[in-house]
Amino acid sequence: MAYIVDMRSDTVTKPTKAMKHAMVNSALGDDVYGEDPTVITLQKKVATLLGKQASLFVPSGTMSNLIAVMVHCNKRGSEVILGNLSHIYKYEQGGAAHVAGVQLTAVPNNPDGTFDLRDVEKRIRGSDIHEPITSLIAIENSHNVCGGKVIPLDWLDSVSELCKKHSLPLHLDGARLLNASTHLQLPPERLVRGCDSISLCFSKGLSAPVGSVLVGSYHFIEQARRVRKMLGGGMRQAGVLAAPALVALDEVAPALALDHKRAQVLAKVSKAGSYLCRKM
Ligand SMILES: Cc1ncc(COP(=O)(O)O)c(C=O)c1O
């Protein structure tokens, strides 16, 4: 029997049997009232995993990033500095400008997903009233458009030092943070040590059908909860969606190392395949 693997995206997965079972059997409550026990368990678990105080379950990675931008840049006319190949810049419809009146200033991404920090430093604005207010630096790890590259740890530490030097918060679009931590064989907490907020997705490579979490301090998440409601992302018995995300953390994330090995084999085979095709 032919076995077809759909390689378009790591989002075209199906929930596992355990996920479906958890969706049907988990305890539920109204999460807009903060009363869904399954959502609460997920939020606590992810905050602990990332070494931060709190987290918030949201419907998508796009909403998670937008909420982060809106909380950090709470004045219209603020500015985010980020890579020109980042998902926030390329693929989120300029939501920051569209919805929040926030300007996105892009610096060129290097092929490894990093960008030149001297370039960023030159662009951080001062108090000139002609200019927007630089309010956030945003990075991505692993880097989707750069081919799933995992950002080197020393660069992560340098960007966080730069942010501290200029009293700027640092947001990480960590849609695939667990892939990065698996690759580096380091706990996710270490990779986000210098970040003030992190977005992590369950529907990318982890088989869960829906959902992301935004992670940060108690104060940040309190404000994020308000913005989520305003954007229409307040969900009621959201435990049906948090339940498969919990299974993703417990049962799928530990298998990512195997996924990476398989991806390497496929990459080699497809390189050889395209070489043979060119020869024919
Ligand atoms: C790096 C990155 N961030 C954010 C997103 C947005 O996630 P969603 O599709 O859940 O809105 C994606 C989607 O592929 C992504 O690759």
Short mmCIF file of C-alpha atoms and ligand atoms in Angstrom, two decimals:
data_model
loop_
_atom_site.label_atom_id
_atom_site.label_comp_id
_atom_site.label_asym_id
_atom_site.label_seq_id
_atom_site.Cartn_x
_atom_site.Cartn_y
_atom_site.Cartn_z
CA MET A 1 0.00 0.00 0.00
CA ALA A 2 1.36 3.42 -0.93
CA TYR A 3 1.91 5.63 2.11
CA ILE A 4 1.63 9.31 1.25
CA VAL A 5 3.38 11.83 3.47
CA ASP A 6 2.02 15.36 3.06
CA MET A 7 5.11 17.59 3.18
CA ARG A 8 3.43 20.95 2.51
CA SER A 9 3.60 22.01 6.14
CA ASP A 10 4.00 20.74 9.69
CA THR A 11 0.45 22.03 10.23
CA VAL A 12 -1.26 19.45 8.02
CA THR A 13 -1.24 16.87 10.81
CA LYS A 14 -4.19 15.08 12.43
CA PRO A 15 -4.82 14.84 16.18
CA THR A 16 -3.66 11.54 17.69
CA LYS A 17 -6.09 9.03 19.28
CA ALA A 18 -4.96 10.15 22.73
CA MET A 19 -5.74 13.76 21.78
CA LYS A 20 -9.26 12.88 20.62
CA HIS A 21 -9.81 10.90 23.82
CA ALA A 22 -8.61 13.85 25.92
CA MET A 23 -10.87 16.27 24.02
CA VAL A 24 -13.92 14.22 24.94
CA ASN A 25 -12.96 13.41 28.51
CA SER A 26 -11.34 16.53 29.98
CA ALA A 27 -12.88 18.73 32.66
CA LEU A 28 -14.35 21.97 31.25
CA GLY A 29 -15.43 25.39 32.45
CA ASP A 30 -15.86 28.92 31.08
CA ASP A 31 -12.36 30.17 30.33
CA VAL A 32 -13.43 33.80 29.87
CA TYR A 33 -14.22 33.59 33.60
CA GLY A 34 -10.85 31.84 34.08
CA GLU A 35 -12.71 28.68 35.15
CA ASP A 36 -11.63 26.00 32.68
CA PRO A 37 -9.47 23.54 34.66
CA THR A 38 -7.86 22.04 31.56
CA VAL A 39 -6.86 25.46 30.21
CA ILE A 40 -5.51 26.40 33.65
CA THR A 41 -3.43 23.20 33.76
CA LEU A 42 -2.02 23.88 30.28
CA GLN A 43 -1.19 27.51 31.06
CA LYS A 44 0.61 26.57 34.30
CA LYS A 45 2.49 23.76 32.59
CA VAL A 46 3.78 25.95 29.75
CA ALA A 47 4.74 28.83 32.07
CA THR A 48 6.75 26.36 34.20
CA LEU A 49 8.34 24.76 31.12
CA LEU A 50 9.56 28.17 29.97
CA GLY A 51 10.57 29.40 33.43
CA LYS A 52 8.13 32.34 33.36
CA GLN A 53 5.34 33.44 35.69
CA ALA A 54 2.21 32.97 33.58
CA SER A 55 0.75 32.13 30.19
CA LEU A 56 -2.43 32.55 28.17
CA PHE A 57 -4.08 30.08 25.79
CA VAL A 58 -5.04 31.72 22.48
CA PRO A 59 -6.53 30.42 19.22
CA SER A 60 -3.51 30.95 16.93
CA GLY A 61 0.11 31.96 16.61
CA THR A 62 -0.90 35.06 14.67
CA MET A 63 -3.17 36.25 17.48
CA SER A 64 -0.51 35.42 20.06
CA ASN A 65 2.10 37.57 18.27
CA LEU A 66 -0.38 40.41 17.75
CA ILE A 67 -1.37 40.42 21.43
CA ALA A 68 2.32 40.54 22.39
CA VAL A 69 2.91 43.50 20.07
CA MET A 70 -0.18 45.28 21.41
CA VAL A 71 0.81 44.82 25.06
CA HIS A 72 4.45 45.85 24.59
CA CYS A 73 3.60 48.72 22.19
CA ASN A 74 0.61 50.17 23.96
CA LYS A 75 1.01 53.64 22.41
CA ARG A 76 -0.04 54.26 18.81
CA GLY A 77 3.01 55.33 16.79
CA SER A 78 5.23 52.75 18.49
CA GLU A 79 7.65 50.65 16.50
CA VAL A 80 8.84 47.03 16.52
CA ILE A 81 12.26 46.16 15.08
CA LEU A 82 12.34 42.65 13.59
CA GLY A 83 13.77 40.54 10.76
CA ASN A 84 12.51 41.08 7.21
CA LEU A 85 11.90 37.32 6.84
CA SER A 86 10.08 36.92 10.15
CA HIS A 87 6.57 35.49 10.18
CA ILE A 88 5.27 38.62 11.94
CA TYR A 89 6.63 40.84 9.16
CA LYS A 90 5.89 38.66 6.14
CA TYR A 91 2.79 36.65 6.90
CA GLU A 92 0.57 38.34 9.46
CA GLN A 93 -0.96 40.93 7.13
CA GLY A 94 0.86 43.76 8.92
CA GLY A 95 -1.62 43.19 11.76
CA ALA A 96 0.48 45.40 14.03
CA ALA A 97 -0.14 48.39 11.72
CA HIS A 98 -3.62 47.29 10.70
CA VAL A 99 -5.05 46.78 14.16
CA ALA A 100 -2.70 48.48 16.60
CA GLY A 101 -1.20 51.51 14.82
CA VAL A 102 2.28 50.04 15.34
CA GLN A 103 5.04 50.37 12.73
CA LEU A 104 7.13 47.32 11.82
CA THR A 105 10.73 48.22 10.97
CA ALA A 106 12.52 45.34 9.28
CA VAL A 107 16.25 44.66 9.25
CA PRO A 108 17.66 42.05 6.82
CA ASN A 109 17.68 38.52 8.20
CA ASN A 110 20.87 36.53 7.73
CA PRO A 111 20.45 33.04 6.23
CA ASP A 112 20.70 31.56 9.75
CA GLY A 113 17.66 33.53 10.98
CA THR A 114 19.69 36.07 12.98
CA PHE A 115 20.16 39.73 12.04
CA ASP A 116 22.96 42.24 12.50
CA LEU A 117 22.69 43.68 16.00
CA ARG A 118 24.79 46.75 15.08
CA ASP A 119 22.18 47.43 12.41
CA VAL A 120 19.42 47.15 15.03
CA GLU A 121 21.26 49.39 17.48
CA LYS A 122 21.59 52.11 14.83
CA ARG A 123 17.84 52.01 14.28
CA ILE A 124 16.73 52.28 17.90
CA ARG A 125 15.23 55.76 18.16
CA GLY A 126 15.89 58.38 20.76
CA SER A 127 13.51 61.08 21.93
CA ASP A 128 13.22 63.02 18.63
CA ILE A 129 9.54 63.91 18.30
CA HIS A 130 9.70 63.33 14.52
CA GLU A 131 10.27 59.63 15.02
CA PRO A 132 8.17 56.68 16.13
CA ILE A 133 8.85 55.23 19.58
CA THR A 134 10.96 52.07 19.44
CA SER A 135 9.12 49.81 21.88
CA LEU A 136 9.96 46.19 21.07
CA ILE A 137 12.45 43.88 19.39
CA ALA A 138 11.03 40.63 18.01
CA ILE A 139 12.91 37.48 17.00
CA GLU A 140 11.89 34.02 15.73
CA ASN A 141 13.23 30.58 16.76
CA SER A 142 13.28 28.22 14.95
CA HIS A 143 13.14 30.44 11.87
CA ASN A 144 10.47 29.33 9.43
CA VAL A 145 11.39 31.22 6.24
CA CYS A 146 15.12 30.63 6.83
CA GLY A 147 14.41 26.91 6.45
CA GLY A 148 13.70 25.97 10.04
CA LYS A 149 17.11 27.24 11.21
CA VAL A 150 17.73 27.09 14.96
CA ILE A 151 19.12 30.39 16.24
CA PRO A 152 22.56 30.10 17.91
CA LEU A 153 22.41 30.48 21.69
CA ASP A 154 25.14 33.14 21.86
CA TRP A 155 23.16 35.35 19.46
CA LEU A 156 20.05 34.93 21.63
CA ASP A 157 22.08 36.08 24.62
CA SER A 158 23.49 39.05 22.65
CA VAL A 159 20.09 40.27 21.46
CA SER A 160 18.78 40.07 25.01
CA GLU A 161 21.78 42.12 26.27
CA LEU A 162 21.10 44.71 23.58
CA CYS A 163 17.46 44.93 24.69
CA LYS A 164 18.48 45.35 28.32
CA LYS A 165 21.00 48.06 27.38
CA HIS A 166 18.21 50.06 25.70
CA SER A 167 15.45 49.07 28.18
CA LEU A 168 13.47 47.40 25.39
CA PRO A 169 11.38 44.24 25.80
CA LEU A 170 12.20 41.20 23.66
CA HIS A 171 9.45 39.05 22.12
CA LEU A 172 10.13 35.60 20.72
CA ASP A 173 7.90 34.05 18.07
CA GLY A 174 8.67 30.53 19.22
CA ALA A 175 5.98 28.80 17.18
CA ARG A 176 8.46 25.90 16.94
CA LEU A 177 10.48 26.58 20.10
CA LEU A 178 10.36 22.92 21.13
CA ASN A 179 12.00 21.92 17.84
CA ALA A 180 14.79 24.40 18.59
CA SER A 181 15.29 23.13 22.14
CA THR A 182 15.25 19.51 20.93
CA HIS A 183 17.89 20.31 18.32
CA LEU A 184 20.15 22.12 20.81
CA GLN A 185 19.47 19.50 23.52
CA LEU A 186 18.77 22.33 25.93
CA PRO A 187 15.64 22.93 28.02
CA PRO A 188 13.28 25.48 26.41
CA GLU A 189 13.69 27.62 29.52
CA ARG A 190 17.34 28.26 28.60
CA LEU A 191 16.45 29.44 25.09
CA VAL A 192 13.94 32.02 26.36
CA ARG A 193 15.89 33.24 29.39
CA GLY A 194 16.36 36.73 27.94
CA CYS A 195 12.84 37.05 26.47
CA ASP A 196 10.01 39.04 28.03
CA SER A 197 7.31 37.25 26.06
CA ILE A 198 7.14 34.08 24.01
CA SER A 199 4.55 32.65 21.66
CA LEU A 200 4.52 28.87 21.23
CA CYS A 201 2.22 26.85 18.93
CA PHE A 202 0.72 23.38 19.44
CA SER A 203 -0.60 23.03 15.89
CA LYS A 204 2.84 23.01 14.23
CA GLY A 205 4.68 19.73 14.25
CA LEU A 206 3.00 18.69 17.51
CA SER A 207 -0.19 17.29 15.98
CA ALA A 208 -2.66 19.30 18.07
CA PRO A 209 -5.53 20.73 16.03
CA VAL A 210 -5.62 24.28 17.43
CA GLY A 211 -3.93 26.71 19.74
CA SER A 212 -0.94 28.66 20.94
CA VAL A 213 0.16 30.08 24.26
CA LEU A 214 1.58 33.48 25.01
CA VAL A 215 3.99 33.40 27.95
CA GLY A 216 5.41 36.16 30.17
CA SER A 217 5.18 37.86 33.56
CA TYR A 218 1.96 37.98 35.63
CA HIS A 219 1.58 41.64 34.74
CA PHE A 220 2.13 41.04 31.00
CA ILE A 221 -0.37 38.17 30.90
CA GLU A 222 -2.98 40.17 32.80
CA GLN A 223 -2.86 42.80 30.05
CA ALA A 224 -2.69 40.12 27.34
CA ARG A 225 -5.94 38.64 28.69
CA ARG A 226 -7.70 41.97 28.14
CA VAL A 227 -6.33 42.33 24.59
CA ARG A 228 -7.28 38.72 23.76
CA LYS A 229 -10.88 39.48 24.73
CA MET A 230 -10.89 42.64 22.63
CA LEU A 231 -9.62 40.71 19.58
CA GLY A 232 -12.38 38.13 20.00
CA GLY A 233 -10.03 35.43 21.22
CA GLY A 234 -11.77 34.80 24.54
CA MET A 235 -13.01 31.20 24.30
CA ARG A 236 -15.53 29.57 26.60
CA GLN A 237 -15.14 25.80 27.23
CA ALA A 238 -11.68 25.98 25.66
CA GLY A 239 -10.54 22.88 27.54
CA VAL A 240 -11.60 20.82 24.51
CA LEU A 241 -8.72 22.53 22.69
CA ALA A 242 -6.29 22.74 25.61
CA ALA A 243 -6.64 18.98 26.20
CA PRO A 244 -4.94 17.94 22.92
CA ALA A 245 -2.29 20.61 23.52
CA LEU A 246 -1.46 18.92 26.83
CA VAL A 247 -1.16 15.58 25.05
CA ALA A 248 1.09 17.29 22.49
CA LEU A 249 3.43 18.37 25.29
CA ASP A 250 3.41 15.03 27.09
CA GLU A 251 3.44 12.60 24.18
CA VAL A 252 4.45 14.30 20.93
CA ALA A 253 7.15 16.77 22.02
CA PRO A 254 9.36 13.97 23.41
CA ALA A 255 9.30 12.37 19.92
CA LEU A 256 10.63 15.47 18.13
CA ALA A 257 14.20 14.14 18.11
CA LEU A 258 12.97 11.22 16.00
CA ASP A 259 11.13 13.66 13.71
CA HIS A 260 14.38 15.55 13.21
CA LYS A 261 16.25 12.35 12.32
CA ARG A 262 13.57 11.45 9.77
CA ALA A 263 13.66 14.96 8.31
CA GLN A 264 17.43 14.66 7.85
CA VAL A 265 17.02 11.35 6.03
CA LEU A 266 14.31 12.84 3.80
CA ALA A 267 16.49 15.88 3.07
CA LYS A 268 19.36 13.61 1.98
CA VAL A 269 17.08 11.40 -0.12
CA SER A 270 15.38 14.34 -1.81
CA LYS A 271 18.77 15.98 -2.57
CA ALA A 272 19.91 12.72 -4.16
CA GLY A 273 16.57 12.48 -6.00
CA SER A 274 16.80 15.97 -7.45
CA TYR A 275 20.45 15.29 -8.47
CA LEU A 276 19.35 12.14 -10.34
CA CYS A 277 16.45 14.00 -11.99
CA ARG A 278 18.85 16.69 -13.24
CA LYS A 279 21.11 13.96 -14.69
CA MET A 280 18.25 12.30 -16.59
C1 LIG B 1 6.98 31.13 12.90
C2 LIG B 1 5.49 31.24 12.86
N1 LIG B 1 4.88 32.11 13.66
C3 LIG B 1 3.54 32.25 13.68
C4 LIG B 1 2.75 31.50 12.85
C5 LIG B 1 1.25 31.73 12.85
O1 LIG B 1 0.56 30.70 13.40
P1 LIG B 1 -1.02 30.47 13.08
O2 LIG B 1 -1.08 29.85 11.75
O3 LIG B 1 -1.44 29.57 14.19
O4 LIG B 1 -1.68 31.81 13.13
C6 LIG B 1 3.33 30.57 11.99
C7 LIG B 1 2.51 29.75 11.09
O5 LIG B 1 2.98 28.92 10.35
C8 LIG B 1 4.75 30.44 11.99
O6 LIG B 1 5.37 29.59 11.17
#
